[in-house]
């Protein structure tokens, strides 16, 4: 009995399947070839949550599909709203008792709260992270598994603002290029005509530099790239980010130099400002030297203090001077606005636990 019950609930998810995979499913189920495109439309454009709602498939076809498949969308269990309008959603995952966070960052028309002009979703790609960056709450919690493409796409479709989203950044929990097979599948769905049909210019994937999959990303996708840099000196970067040992930044930059970022596709470098550790003119000059010749932008990020951490954020004066020095060296440098700090939704603070203890599944 137990075995039968498990079998009945373990249906495969349709969400996250590419058109090619849906064509294979249609063929296996004896559906006409055009049914694959219809299913893709229902999943990715009409946002259904049940196979039974796919009303242009015959009743028999829906029944056949439902035997082995489900839509597979995950709904959030909690949402927190910041005083600046940023919202943090808590999603359950396929790993019992483990949650991930997704952040929706709105920008309002005329700077007022009249209407959302632009809404960016900051997506998680893993349950926790194994990269162990010293300044990151997610890294501290350890690694508990990869998210499936269905779980990644649910972070778009499950938001109350799903229809308002204009941009996506893969900068939430986890290292996207450490889960390339599922992230690439999600990127395909997001940017394909049969999927969300977003321009790749609306999507940015952020990495600390997982070299083998960075090459795959650069070859197979046209989405923007963001690289977490944080320190231009190898030894110091390694003390902050253990990944430096496996895949040195020099090698990452050498790879990036082989691709064209002077046109539609952009590369940016994330640089979190730590008081007295990486925020003096010496660091700005080294950074400018390191990136010479790469058409790029640097995003400076104020460090958001995490408990029991030796790191402090740089002073506003140090940040302004750093920014001015890089600008003078010819590198477009912006200071990323802190959003959602009061709900622990800002950069480096995501930990998959919300503000109060979520109910367990
Ligand atoms: Fe992982 Fe990114 Fe945090 Fe590093 S900064 S531990 S890669 S989530």
mmCIF file of C-alpha atoms and ligand atoms in Angstrom:
data_model
loop_
_atom_site.group_PDB
_atom_site.id
_atom_site.type_symbol
_atom_site.label_atom_id
_atom_site.label_comp_id
_atom_site.label_asym_id
_atom_site.label_seq_id
_atom_site.Cartn_x
_atom_site.Cartn_y
_atom_site.Cartn_z
ATOM 1 C CA UNK A 1 0.000 0.000 0.000
ATOM 2 C CA UNK A 2 2.759 2.355 1.066
ATOM 3 C CA UNK A 3 4.615 1.714 -2.191
ATOM 4 C CA UNK A 4 1.486 2.350 -4.235
ATOM 5 C CA UNK A 5 0.831 5.644 -2.443
ATOM 6 C CA UNK A 6 4.397 6.795 -3.159
ATOM 7 C CA UNK A 7 4.029 5.838 -6.808
ATOM 8 C CA UNK A 8 0.790 7.752 -7.149
ATOM 9 C CA UNK A 9 2.241 10.993 -5.741
ATOM 10 C CA UNK A 10 5.549 10.825 -7.641
ATOM 11 C CA UNK A 11 4.487 12.365 -10.894
ATOM 12 C CA UNK A 12 6.956 14.018 -13.195
ATOM 13 C CA UNK A 13 6.747 17.796 -13.533
ATOM 14 C CA UNK A 14 5.921 19.330 -16.889
ATOM 15 C CA UNK A 15 7.125 22.758 -15.769
ATOM 16 C CA UNK A 16 10.735 23.191 -16.774
ATOM 17 C CA UNK A 17 10.487 20.896 -19.798
ATOM 18 C CA UNK A 18 11.841 22.309 -23.033
ATOM 19 C CA UNK A 19 9.836 22.158 -26.251
ATOM 20 C CA UNK A 20 11.946 19.223 -27.444
ATOM 21 C CA UNK A 21 11.179 17.339 -24.231
ATOM 22 C CA UNK A 22 7.480 18.157 -24.507
ATOM 23 C CA UNK A 23 7.539 16.810 -28.077
ATOM 24 C CA UNK A 24 9.002 13.564 -26.780
ATOM 25 C CA UNK A 25 6.308 13.372 -24.099
ATOM 26 C CA UNK A 26 3.580 14.058 -26.654
ATOM 27 C CA UNK A 27 4.927 11.273 -28.877
ATOM 28 C CA UNK A 28 5.117 8.828 -25.945
ATOM 29 C CA UNK A 29 1.557 9.616 -24.932
ATOM 30 C CA UNK A 30 0.275 9.249 -28.483
ATOM 31 C CA UNK A 31 -0.681 12.942 -28.790
ATOM 32 C CA UNK A 32 -0.422 14.841 -32.079
ATOM 33 C CA UNK A 33 2.915 16.649 -32.597
ATOM 34 C CA UNK A 34 1.314 20.104 -32.271
ATOM 35 C CA UNK A 35 0.181 19.244 -28.713
ATOM 36 C CA UNK A 36 3.714 19.949 -27.430
ATOM 37 C CA UNK A 37 3.448 23.596 -28.437
ATOM 38 C CA UNK A 38 -0.014 23.813 -26.916
ATOM 39 C CA UNK A 39 1.282 22.402 -23.619
ATOM 40 C CA UNK A 40 4.191 24.888 -23.678
ATOM 41 C CA UNK A 41 1.710 27.739 -24.182
ATOM 42 C CA UNK A 42 -0.412 26.599 -21.263
ATOM 43 C CA UNK A 43 2.614 26.222 -19.001
ATOM 44 C CA UNK A 44 4.645 29.279 -19.926
ATOM 45 C CA UNK A 45 2.250 31.817 -21.388
ATOM 46 C CA UNK A 46 -1.136 31.079 -19.847
ATOM 47 C CA UNK A 47 0.371 29.991 -16.519
ATOM 48 C CA UNK A 48 -1.999 27.144 -15.692
ATOM 49 C CA UNK A 49 -1.476 25.122 -12.535
ATOM 50 C CA UNK A 50 -3.447 21.996 -13.553
ATOM 51 C CA UNK A 51 -3.249 19.775 -16.630
ATOM 52 C CA UNK A 52 -7.032 19.769 -16.676
ATOM 53 C CA UNK A 53 -7.016 23.502 -17.454
ATOM 54 C CA UNK A 54 -5.296 22.819 -20.817
ATOM 55 C CA UNK A 55 -8.657 22.922 -22.508
ATOM 56 C CA UNK A 56 -7.552 22.719 -26.142
ATOM 57 C CA UNK A 57 -6.185 19.231 -25.457
ATOM 58 C CA UNK A 58 -8.776 16.523 -25.695
ATOM 59 C CA UNK A 59 -10.185 15.079 -22.482
ATOM 60 C CA UNK A 60 -8.498 11.786 -23.283
ATOM 61 C CA UNK A 61 -5.171 13.505 -23.841
ATOM 62 C CA UNK A 62 -5.442 15.355 -20.529
ATOM 63 C CA UNK A 63 -6.344 12.151 -18.724
ATOM 64 C CA UNK A 64 -3.416 10.311 -20.312
ATOM 65 C CA UNK A 65 -0.989 13.091 -19.387
ATOM 66 C CA UNK A 66 -2.314 13.332 -15.823
ATOM 67 C CA UNK A 67 -1.524 9.676 -15.214
ATOM 68 C CA UNK A 68 2.208 10.336 -15.237
ATOM 69 C CA UNK A 69 2.643 14.076 -15.120
ATOM 70 C CA UNK A 70 1.641 17.155 -13.159
ATOM 71 C CA UNK A 71 2.231 20.846 -13.875
ATOM 72 C CA UNK A 72 4.527 20.945 -10.856
ATOM 73 C CA UNK A 73 4.357 24.580 -9.875
ATOM 74 C CA UNK A 74 5.392 25.446 -6.312
ATOM 75 C CA UNK A 75 3.500 28.168 -4.442
ATOM 76 C CA UNK A 76 5.185 30.388 -1.851
ATOM 77 C CA UNK A 77 4.293 29.790 1.792
ATOM 78 C CA UNK A 78 5.138 33.245 3.120
ATOM 79 C CA UNK A 79 5.759 36.740 1.835
ATOM 80 C CA UNK A 80 7.346 39.693 3.611
ATOM 81 C CA UNK A 81 7.040 43.273 2.416
ATOM 82 C CA UNK A 82 9.738 45.853 3.077
ATOM 83 C CA UNK A 83 8.969 49.485 3.757
ATOM 84 C CA UNK A 84 10.575 50.258 0.379
ATOM 85 C CA UNK A 85 8.152 47.903 -1.413
ATOM 86 C CA UNK A 86 10.647 45.061 -1.913
ATOM 87 C CA UNK A 87 9.029 41.697 -1.267
ATOM 88 C CA UNK A 88 10.651 38.480 -0.139
ATOM 89 C CA UNK A 89 8.893 35.201 -0.884
ATOM 90 C CA UNK A 90 9.597 31.969 0.923
ATOM 91 C CA UNK A 91 9.180 28.837 -1.212
ATOM 92 C CA UNK A 92 9.213 25.223 -0.037
ATOM 93 C CA UNK A 93 11.484 22.916 -2.035
ATOM 94 C CA UNK A 94 11.513 19.264 -2.999
ATOM 95 C CA UNK A 95 13.857 18.694 -0.028
ATOM 96 C CA UNK A 96 11.546 18.315 2.974
ATOM 97 C CA UNK A 97 11.893 21.093 5.541
ATOM 98 C CA UNK A 98 14.162 23.212 3.317
ATOM 99 C CA UNK A 99 13.106 26.571 1.918
ATOM 100 C CA UNK A 100 14.472 29.072 -0.546
ATOM 101 C CA UNK A 101 13.921 32.790 -0.914
ATOM 102 C CA UNK A 102 13.031 34.910 -3.905
ATOM 103 C CA UNK A 103 13.082 38.685 -3.882
ATOM 104 C CA UNK A 104 10.931 41.013 -6.003
ATOM 105 C CA UNK A 105 12.383 44.492 -6.296
ATOM 106 C CA UNK A 106 9.957 47.094 -7.674
ATOM 107 C CA UNK A 107 10.813 50.458 -9.179
ATOM 108 C CA UNK A 108 7.998 52.945 -9.157
ATOM 109 C CA UNK A 109 6.892 55.413 -11.803
ATOM 110 C CA UNK A 110 8.327 58.886 -11.132
ATOM 111 C CA UNK A 111 9.942 57.465 -7.993
ATOM 112 C CA UNK A 112 6.539 57.471 -6.285
ATOM 113 C CA UNK A 113 4.598 54.431 -5.180
ATOM 114 C CA UNK A 114 1.923 55.094 -7.820
ATOM 115 C CA UNK A 115 2.555 52.121 -10.029
ATOM 116 C CA UNK A 116 5.329 49.641 -10.690
ATOM 117 C CA UNK A 117 7.365 50.731 -13.707
ATOM 118 C CA UNK A 118 9.885 47.931 -13.471
ATOM 119 C CA UNK A 119 10.014 44.814 -11.332
ATOM 120 C CA UNK A 120 13.105 42.644 -11.016
ATOM 121 C CA UNK A 121 12.960 39.144 -9.608
ATOM 122 C CA UNK A 122 16.067 37.923 -7.811
ATOM 123 C CA UNK A 123 16.005 34.158 -8.222
ATOM 124 C CA UNK A 124 17.624 31.378 -6.175
ATOM 125 C CA UNK A 125 19.260 28.474 -7.984
ATOM 126 C CA UNK A 126 20.219 26.138 -5.121
ATOM 127 C CA UNK A 127 19.045 25.248 -1.635
ATOM 128 C CA UNK A 128 21.915 26.880 0.223
ATOM 129 C CA UNK A 129 25.328 26.968 -1.377
ATOM 130 C CA UNK A 130 28.595 25.034 -1.230
ATOM 131 C CA UNK A 131 30.902 27.875 -2.249
ATOM 132 C CA UNK A 132 31.506 29.129 1.292
ATOM 133 C CA UNK A 133 32.104 32.843 0.616
ATOM 134 C CA UNK A 134 32.973 34.238 4.021
ATOM 135 C CA UNK A 135 30.662 37.243 3.881
ATOM 136 C CA UNK A 136 27.475 35.455 2.816
ATOM 137 C CA UNK A 137 24.609 34.174 4.959
ATOM 138 C CA UNK A 138 23.590 31.631 2.327
ATOM 139 C CA UNK A 139 27.085 30.141 2.262
ATOM 140 C CA UNK A 140 27.049 29.809 6.023
ATOM 141 C CA UNK A 141 23.997 27.575 6.008
ATOM 142 C CA UNK A 142 25.705 24.934 3.843
ATOM 143 C CA UNK A 143 24.401 23.144 0.768
ATOM 144 C CA UNK A 144 21.189 21.121 0.726
ATOM 145 C CA UNK A 145 20.558 20.455 -2.942
ATOM 146 C CA UNK A 146 20.026 21.847 -6.423
ATOM 147 C CA UNK A 147 16.754 23.432 -7.467
ATOM 148 C CA UNK A 148 15.019 21.895 -10.456
ATOM 149 C CA UNK A 149 14.068 24.037 -13.443
ATOM 150 C CA UNK A 150 10.448 23.746 -12.229
ATOM 151 C CA UNK A 151 11.448 25.204 -8.864
ATOM 152 C CA UNK A 152 13.392 27.994 -10.552
ATOM 153 C CA UNK A 153 10.491 28.891 -12.856
ATOM 154 C CA UNK A 154 8.019 28.744 -9.944
ATOM 155 C CA UNK A 155 9.918 31.727 -8.538
ATOM 156 C CA UNK A 156 8.617 33.737 -11.500
ATOM 157 C CA UNK A 157 5.146 32.247 -11.855
ATOM 158 C CA UNK A 158 4.354 32.020 -8.139
ATOM 159 C CA UNK A 159 4.801 35.728 -7.382
ATOM 160 C CA UNK A 160 1.812 38.034 -7.006
ATOM 161 C CA UNK A 161 3.720 40.329 -9.388
ATOM 162 C CA UNK A 162 4.285 37.539 -11.972
ATOM 163 C CA UNK A 163 2.705 39.546 -14.785
ATOM 164 C CA UNK A 164 4.611 42.717 -13.891
ATOM 165 C CA UNK A 165 8.118 41.272 -13.976
ATOM 166 C CA UNK A 166 10.429 43.053 -16.387
ATOM 167 C CA UNK A 167 13.838 41.638 -15.427
ATOM 168 C CA UNK A 168 15.422 38.695 -13.679
ATOM 169 C CA UNK A 169 18.750 38.330 -11.914
ATOM 170 C CA UNK A 170 20.136 34.983 -10.796
ATOM 171 C CA UNK A 171 21.633 36.458 -7.646
ATOM 172 C CA UNK A 172 19.600 34.755 -4.921
ATOM 173 C CA UNK A 173 20.632 31.698 -2.940
ATOM 174 C CA UNK A 174 23.200 29.435 -4.554
ATOM 175 C CA UNK A 175 25.732 29.581 -7.355
ATOM 176 C CA UNK A 176 23.811 29.312 -10.658
ATOM 177 C CA UNK A 177 26.728 27.853 -12.603
ATOM 178 C CA UNK A 178 27.083 25.076 -10.031
ATOM 179 C CA UNK A 179 23.608 23.955 -11.138
ATOM 180 C CA UNK A 180 24.065 24.577 -14.819
ATOM 181 C CA UNK A 181 21.888 21.749 -16.162
ATOM 182 C CA UNK A 182 18.749 23.072 -14.430
ATOM 183 C CA UNK A 183 19.624 26.761 -14.739
ATOM 184 C CA UNK A 184 20.284 26.395 -18.480
ATOM 185 C CA UNK A 185 16.964 24.642 -18.924
ATOM 186 C CA UNK A 186 15.217 27.479 -17.044
ATOM 187 C CA UNK A 187 17.045 30.096 -19.146
ATOM 188 C CA UNK A 188 15.900 28.337 -22.302
ATOM 189 C CA UNK A 189 12.272 28.436 -21.133
ATOM 190 C CA UNK A 190 12.554 32.104 -20.107
ATOM 191 C CA UNK A 191 14.015 33.263 -23.424
ATOM 192 C CA UNK A 192 12.427 30.929 -26.016
ATOM 193 C CA UNK A 193 9.499 32.013 -28.231
ATOM 194 C CA UNK A 194 7.519 29.006 -26.989
ATOM 195 C CA UNK A 195 8.414 29.877 -23.371
ATOM 196 C CA UNK A 196 8.191 33.218 -21.572
ATOM 197 C CA UNK A 197 9.587 34.850 -24.742
ATOM 198 C CA UNK A 198 11.735 37.301 -22.780
ATOM 199 C CA UNK A 199 14.668 38.953 -24.500
ATOM 200 C CA UNK A 200 17.957 37.613 -23.031
ATOM 201 C CA UNK A 201 18.768 41.258 -22.326
ATOM 202 C CA UNK A 202 16.270 41.108 -19.467
ATOM 203 C CA UNK A 203 18.170 38.360 -17.653
ATOM 204 C CA UNK A 204 21.483 38.489 -15.753
ATOM 205 C CA UNK A 205 23.243 35.433 -14.389
ATOM 206 C CA UNK A 206 25.692 36.070 -11.581
ATOM 207 C CA UNK A 207 28.622 33.790 -10.793
ATOM 208 C CA UNK A 208 31.673 33.745 -8.587
ATOM 209 C CA UNK A 209 33.478 32.135 -11.532
ATOM 210 C CA UNK A 210 32.724 28.432 -11.953
ATOM 211 C CA UNK A 211 34.976 28.206 -14.980
ATOM 212 C CA UNK A 212 33.852 25.058 -16.862
ATOM 213 C CA UNK A 213 30.184 26.043 -16.778
ATOM 214 C CA UNK A 214 30.969 29.696 -17.423
ATOM 215 C CA UNK A 215 32.152 28.611 -20.854
ATOM 216 C CA UNK A 216 28.884 26.728 -21.378
ATOM 217 C CA UNK A 217 26.895 29.767 -20.261
ATOM 218 C CA UNK A 218 28.810 32.096 -22.575
ATOM 219 C CA UNK A 219 28.432 29.732 -25.540
ATOM 220 C CA UNK A 220 24.881 28.546 -25.022
ATOM 221 C CA UNK A 221 23.071 31.612 -23.709
ATOM 222 C CA UNK A 222 22.898 35.282 -24.670
ATOM 223 C CA UNK A 223 21.918 36.517 -21.198
ATOM 224 C CA UNK A 224 24.024 39.117 -19.405
ATOM 225 C CA UNK A 225 26.831 38.024 -17.090
ATOM 226 C CA UNK A 226 27.731 39.382 -13.652
ATOM 227 C CA UNK A 227 30.905 38.210 -11.925
ATOM 228 C CA UNK A 228 31.391 38.513 -8.164
ATOM 229 C CA UNK A 229 34.889 39.904 -7.865
ATOM 230 C CA UNK A 230 35.195 41.609 -4.440
ATOM 231 C CA UNK A 231 39.000 41.756 -4.326
ATOM 232 C CA UNK A 232 41.565 42.207 -7.124
ATOM 233 C CA UNK A 233 44.448 40.508 -5.262
ATOM 234 C CA UNK A 234 44.471 36.684 -5.608
ATOM 235 C CA UNK A 235 45.578 35.788 -2.070
ATOM 236 C CA UNK A 236 43.154 38.208 -0.449
ATOM 237 C CA UNK A 237 40.327 37.085 -2.723
ATOM 238 C CA UNK A 238 41.046 33.480 -1.823
ATOM 239 C CA UNK A 239 40.717 34.318 1.886
ATOM 240 C CA UNK A 240 37.292 35.779 1.130
ATOM 241 C CA UNK A 241 36.154 33.352 -1.563
ATOM 242 C CA UNK A 242 37.585 29.806 -1.549
ATOM 243 C CA UNK A 243 36.570 29.413 -5.226
ATOM 244 C CA UNK A 244 39.634 31.481 -6.133
ATOM 245 C CA UNK A 245 41.778 28.429 -5.449
ATOM 246 C CA UNK A 246 39.931 26.155 -7.868
ATOM 247 C CA UNK A 247 39.195 28.740 -10.550
ATOM 248 C CA UNK A 248 41.436 31.810 -10.252
ATOM 249 C CA UNK A 249 39.939 35.111 -11.300
ATOM 250 C CA UNK A 250 42.726 35.582 -13.871
ATOM 251 C CA UNK A 251 41.479 32.480 -15.707
ATOM 252 C CA UNK A 252 37.882 33.686 -15.488
ATOM 253 C CA UNK A 253 38.868 37.050 -16.975
ATOM 254 C CA UNK A 254 40.946 35.361 -19.682
ATOM 255 C CA UNK A 255 37.839 33.437 -20.725
ATOM 256 C CA UNK A 256 35.642 36.537 -20.630
ATOM 257 C CA UNK A 257 38.105 38.360 -22.887
ATOM 258 C CA UNK A 258 37.382 35.782 -25.598
ATOM 259 C CA UNK A 259 33.769 36.971 -25.899
ATOM 260 C CA UNK A 260 32.284 40.175 -27.258
ATOM 261 C CA UNK A 261 30.701 42.396 -24.625
ATOM 262 C CA UNK A 262 30.793 45.584 -26.667
ATOM 263 C CA UNK A 263 27.286 45.128 -28.092
ATOM 264 C CA UNK A 264 23.966 43.926 -26.714
ATOM 265 C CA UNK A 265 25.418 41.496 -24.212
ATOM 266 C CA UNK A 266 26.835 42.977 -21.036
ATOM 267 C CA UNK A 267 29.300 41.874 -18.387
ATOM 268 C CA UNK A 268 29.423 43.534 -14.998
ATOM 269 C CA UNK A 269 31.557 42.952 -11.928
ATOM 270 C CA UNK A 270 30.107 42.951 -8.430
ATOM 271 C CA UNK A 271 32.301 44.479 -5.756
ATOM 272 C CA UNK A 272 31.157 44.438 -2.142
ATOM 273 C CA UNK A 273 32.790 47.176 -0.095
ATOM 274 C CA UNK A 274 34.410 46.040 3.167
ATOM 275 C CA UNK A 275 35.757 48.663 5.533
ATOM 276 C CA UNK A 276 39.570 48.770 5.413
ATOM 277 C CA UNK A 277 39.781 45.488 3.511
ATOM 278 C CA UNK A 278 39.226 46.339 -0.141
ATOM 279 C CA UNK A 279 38.150 49.968 -0.262
ATOM 280 C CA UNK A 280 41.341 52.036 -0.563
ATOM 281 C CA UNK A 281 42.821 53.635 -3.723
ATOM 282 C CA UNK A 282 45.292 50.761 -4.043
ATOM 283 C CA UNK A 283 42.373 48.377 -4.603
ATOM 284 C CA UNK A 284 40.610 50.691 -7.029
ATOM 285 C CA UNK A 285 43.773 51.023 -9.118
ATOM 286 C CA UNK A 286 44.388 47.267 -9.114
ATOM 287 C CA UNK A 287 40.791 46.660 -10.112
ATOM 288 C CA UNK A 288 41.027 49.111 -13.005
ATOM 289 C CA UNK A 289 44.249 47.443 -14.187
ATOM 290 C CA UNK A 290 42.712 43.981 -13.940
ATOM 291 C CA UNK A 291 39.672 44.869 -16.027
ATOM 292 C CA UNK A 292 41.495 46.983 -18.601
ATOM 293 C CA UNK A 293 40.198 46.324 -22.087
ATOM 294 C CA UNK A 294 36.958 44.615 -21.017
ATOM 295 C CA UNK A 295 33.909 46.748 -21.869
ATOM 296 C CA UNK A 296 32.166 46.430 -18.527
ATOM 297 C CA UNK A 297 30.559 48.069 -15.567
ATOM 298 C CA UNK A 298 31.401 47.709 -11.882
ATOM 299 C CA UNK A 299 28.566 47.531 -9.372
ATOM 300 C CA UNK A 300 29.637 48.549 -5.911
ATOM 301 C CA UNK A 301 27.589 46.956 -3.132
ATOM 302 C CA UNK A 302 27.376 48.103 0.461
ATOM 303 C CA UNK A 303 28.156 45.144 2.698
ATOM 304 C CA UNK A 304 25.173 44.193 4.819
ATOM 305 C CA UNK A 305 26.418 43.080 8.194
ATOM 306 C CA UNK A 306 25.727 39.462 9.117
ATOM 307 C CA UNK A 307 25.897 38.171 12.694
ATOM 308 C CA UNK A 308 29.320 37.240 14.158
ATOM 309 C CA UNK A 309 31.150 38.518 11.123
ATOM 310 C CA UNK A 310 34.475 40.378 11.283
ATOM 311 C CA UNK A 311 33.496 42.418 8.221
ATOM 312 C CA UNK A 312 32.124 45.945 8.362
ATOM 313 C CA UNK A 313 30.751 48.033 5.561
ATOM 314 C CA UNK A 314 32.859 50.848 4.105
ATOM 315 C CA UNK A 315 32.002 54.420 4.986
ATOM 316 C CA UNK A 316 29.938 56.417 2.461
ATOM 317 C CA UNK A 317 33.008 58.631 1.914
ATOM 318 C CA UNK A 318 35.248 55.647 1.133
ATOM 319 C CA UNK A 319 32.644 54.264 -1.277
ATOM 320 C CA UNK A 320 32.251 57.623 -3.039
ATOM 321 C CA UNK A 321 36.042 58.040 -3.368
ATOM 322 C CA UNK A 322 36.394 54.472 -4.687
ATOM 323 C CA UNK A 323 33.657 55.034 -7.220
ATOM 324 C CA UNK A 324 35.168 58.340 -8.369
ATOM 325 C CA UNK A 325 38.599 56.744 -8.820
ATOM 326 C CA UNK A 326 37.216 53.956 -10.990
ATOM 327 C CA UNK A 327 35.166 56.416 -13.026
ATOM 328 C CA UNK A 328 38.319 58.453 -13.573
ATOM 329 C CA UNK A 329 40.035 55.301 -14.818
ATOM 330 C CA UNK A 330 37.261 55.067 -17.432
ATOM 331 C CA UNK A 331 35.117 52.315 -15.880
ATOM 332 C CA UNK A 332 31.410 52.948 -15.481
ATOM 333 C CA UNK A 333 30.829 52.343 -11.796
ATOM 334 C CA UNK A 334 27.493 52.394 -10.024
ATOM 335 C CA UNK A 335 26.566 51.981 -6.392
ATOM 336 C CA UNK A 336 23.781 49.452 -6.046
ATOM 337 C CA UNK A 337 20.900 50.778 -3.959
ATOM 338 C CA UNK A 338 20.220 48.652 -0.893
ATOM 339 C CA UNK A 339 16.723 47.248 -1.044
ATOM 340 C CA UNK A 340 14.717 45.218 1.441
ATOM 341 C CA UNK A 341 17.287 45.315 4.223
ATOM 342 C CA UNK A 342 14.546 45.419 6.905
ATOM 343 C CA UNK A 343 13.186 42.054 5.720
ATOM 344 C CA UNK A 344 16.656 40.511 5.249
ATOM 345 C CA UNK A 345 16.215 40.516 1.497
ATOM 346 C CA UNK A 346 19.301 42.541 0.590
ATOM 347 C CA UNK A 347 22.437 41.118 -1.054
ATOM 348 C CA UNK A 348 24.156 38.397 0.958
ATOM 349 C CA UNK A 349 21.381 38.073 3.542
ATOM 350 C CA UNK A 350 19.231 35.312 2.027
ATOM 351 C CA UNK A 351 19.155 32.237 4.193
ATOM 352 C CA UNK A 352 15.918 30.441 3.364
ATOM 353 C CA UNK A 353 14.347 30.915 6.709
ATOM 354 C CA UNK A 354 12.035 33.942 6.436
ATOM 355 C CA UNK A 355 11.470 36.002 9.532
ATOM 356 C CA UNK A 356 9.498 33.497 11.489
ATOM 357 C CA UNK A 357 9.735 29.758 11.527
ATOM 358 C CA UNK A 358 7.819 28.359 8.554
ATOM 359 C CA UNK A 359 5.481 25.454 8.957
ATOM 360 C CA UNK A 360 7.118 22.219 7.982
ATOM 361 C CA UNK A 361 5.712 20.252 5.099
HETATM 362 FE FE1 LIG B 1 27.204 30.995 -2.588
HETATM 363 FE FE2 LIG B 1 26.919 33.362 -3.796
HETATM 364 FE FE3 LIG B 1 26.885 33.191 -1.131
HETATM 365 FE FE4 LIG B 1 29.181 32.769 -2.422
HETATM 366 S S1 LIG B 1 28.028 34.698 -2.367
HETATM 367 S S2 LIG B 1 28.344 31.518 -0.736
HETATM 368 S S3 LIG B 1 28.430 31.768 -4.295
HETATM 369 S S4 LIG B 1 25.374 32.306 -2.540
#
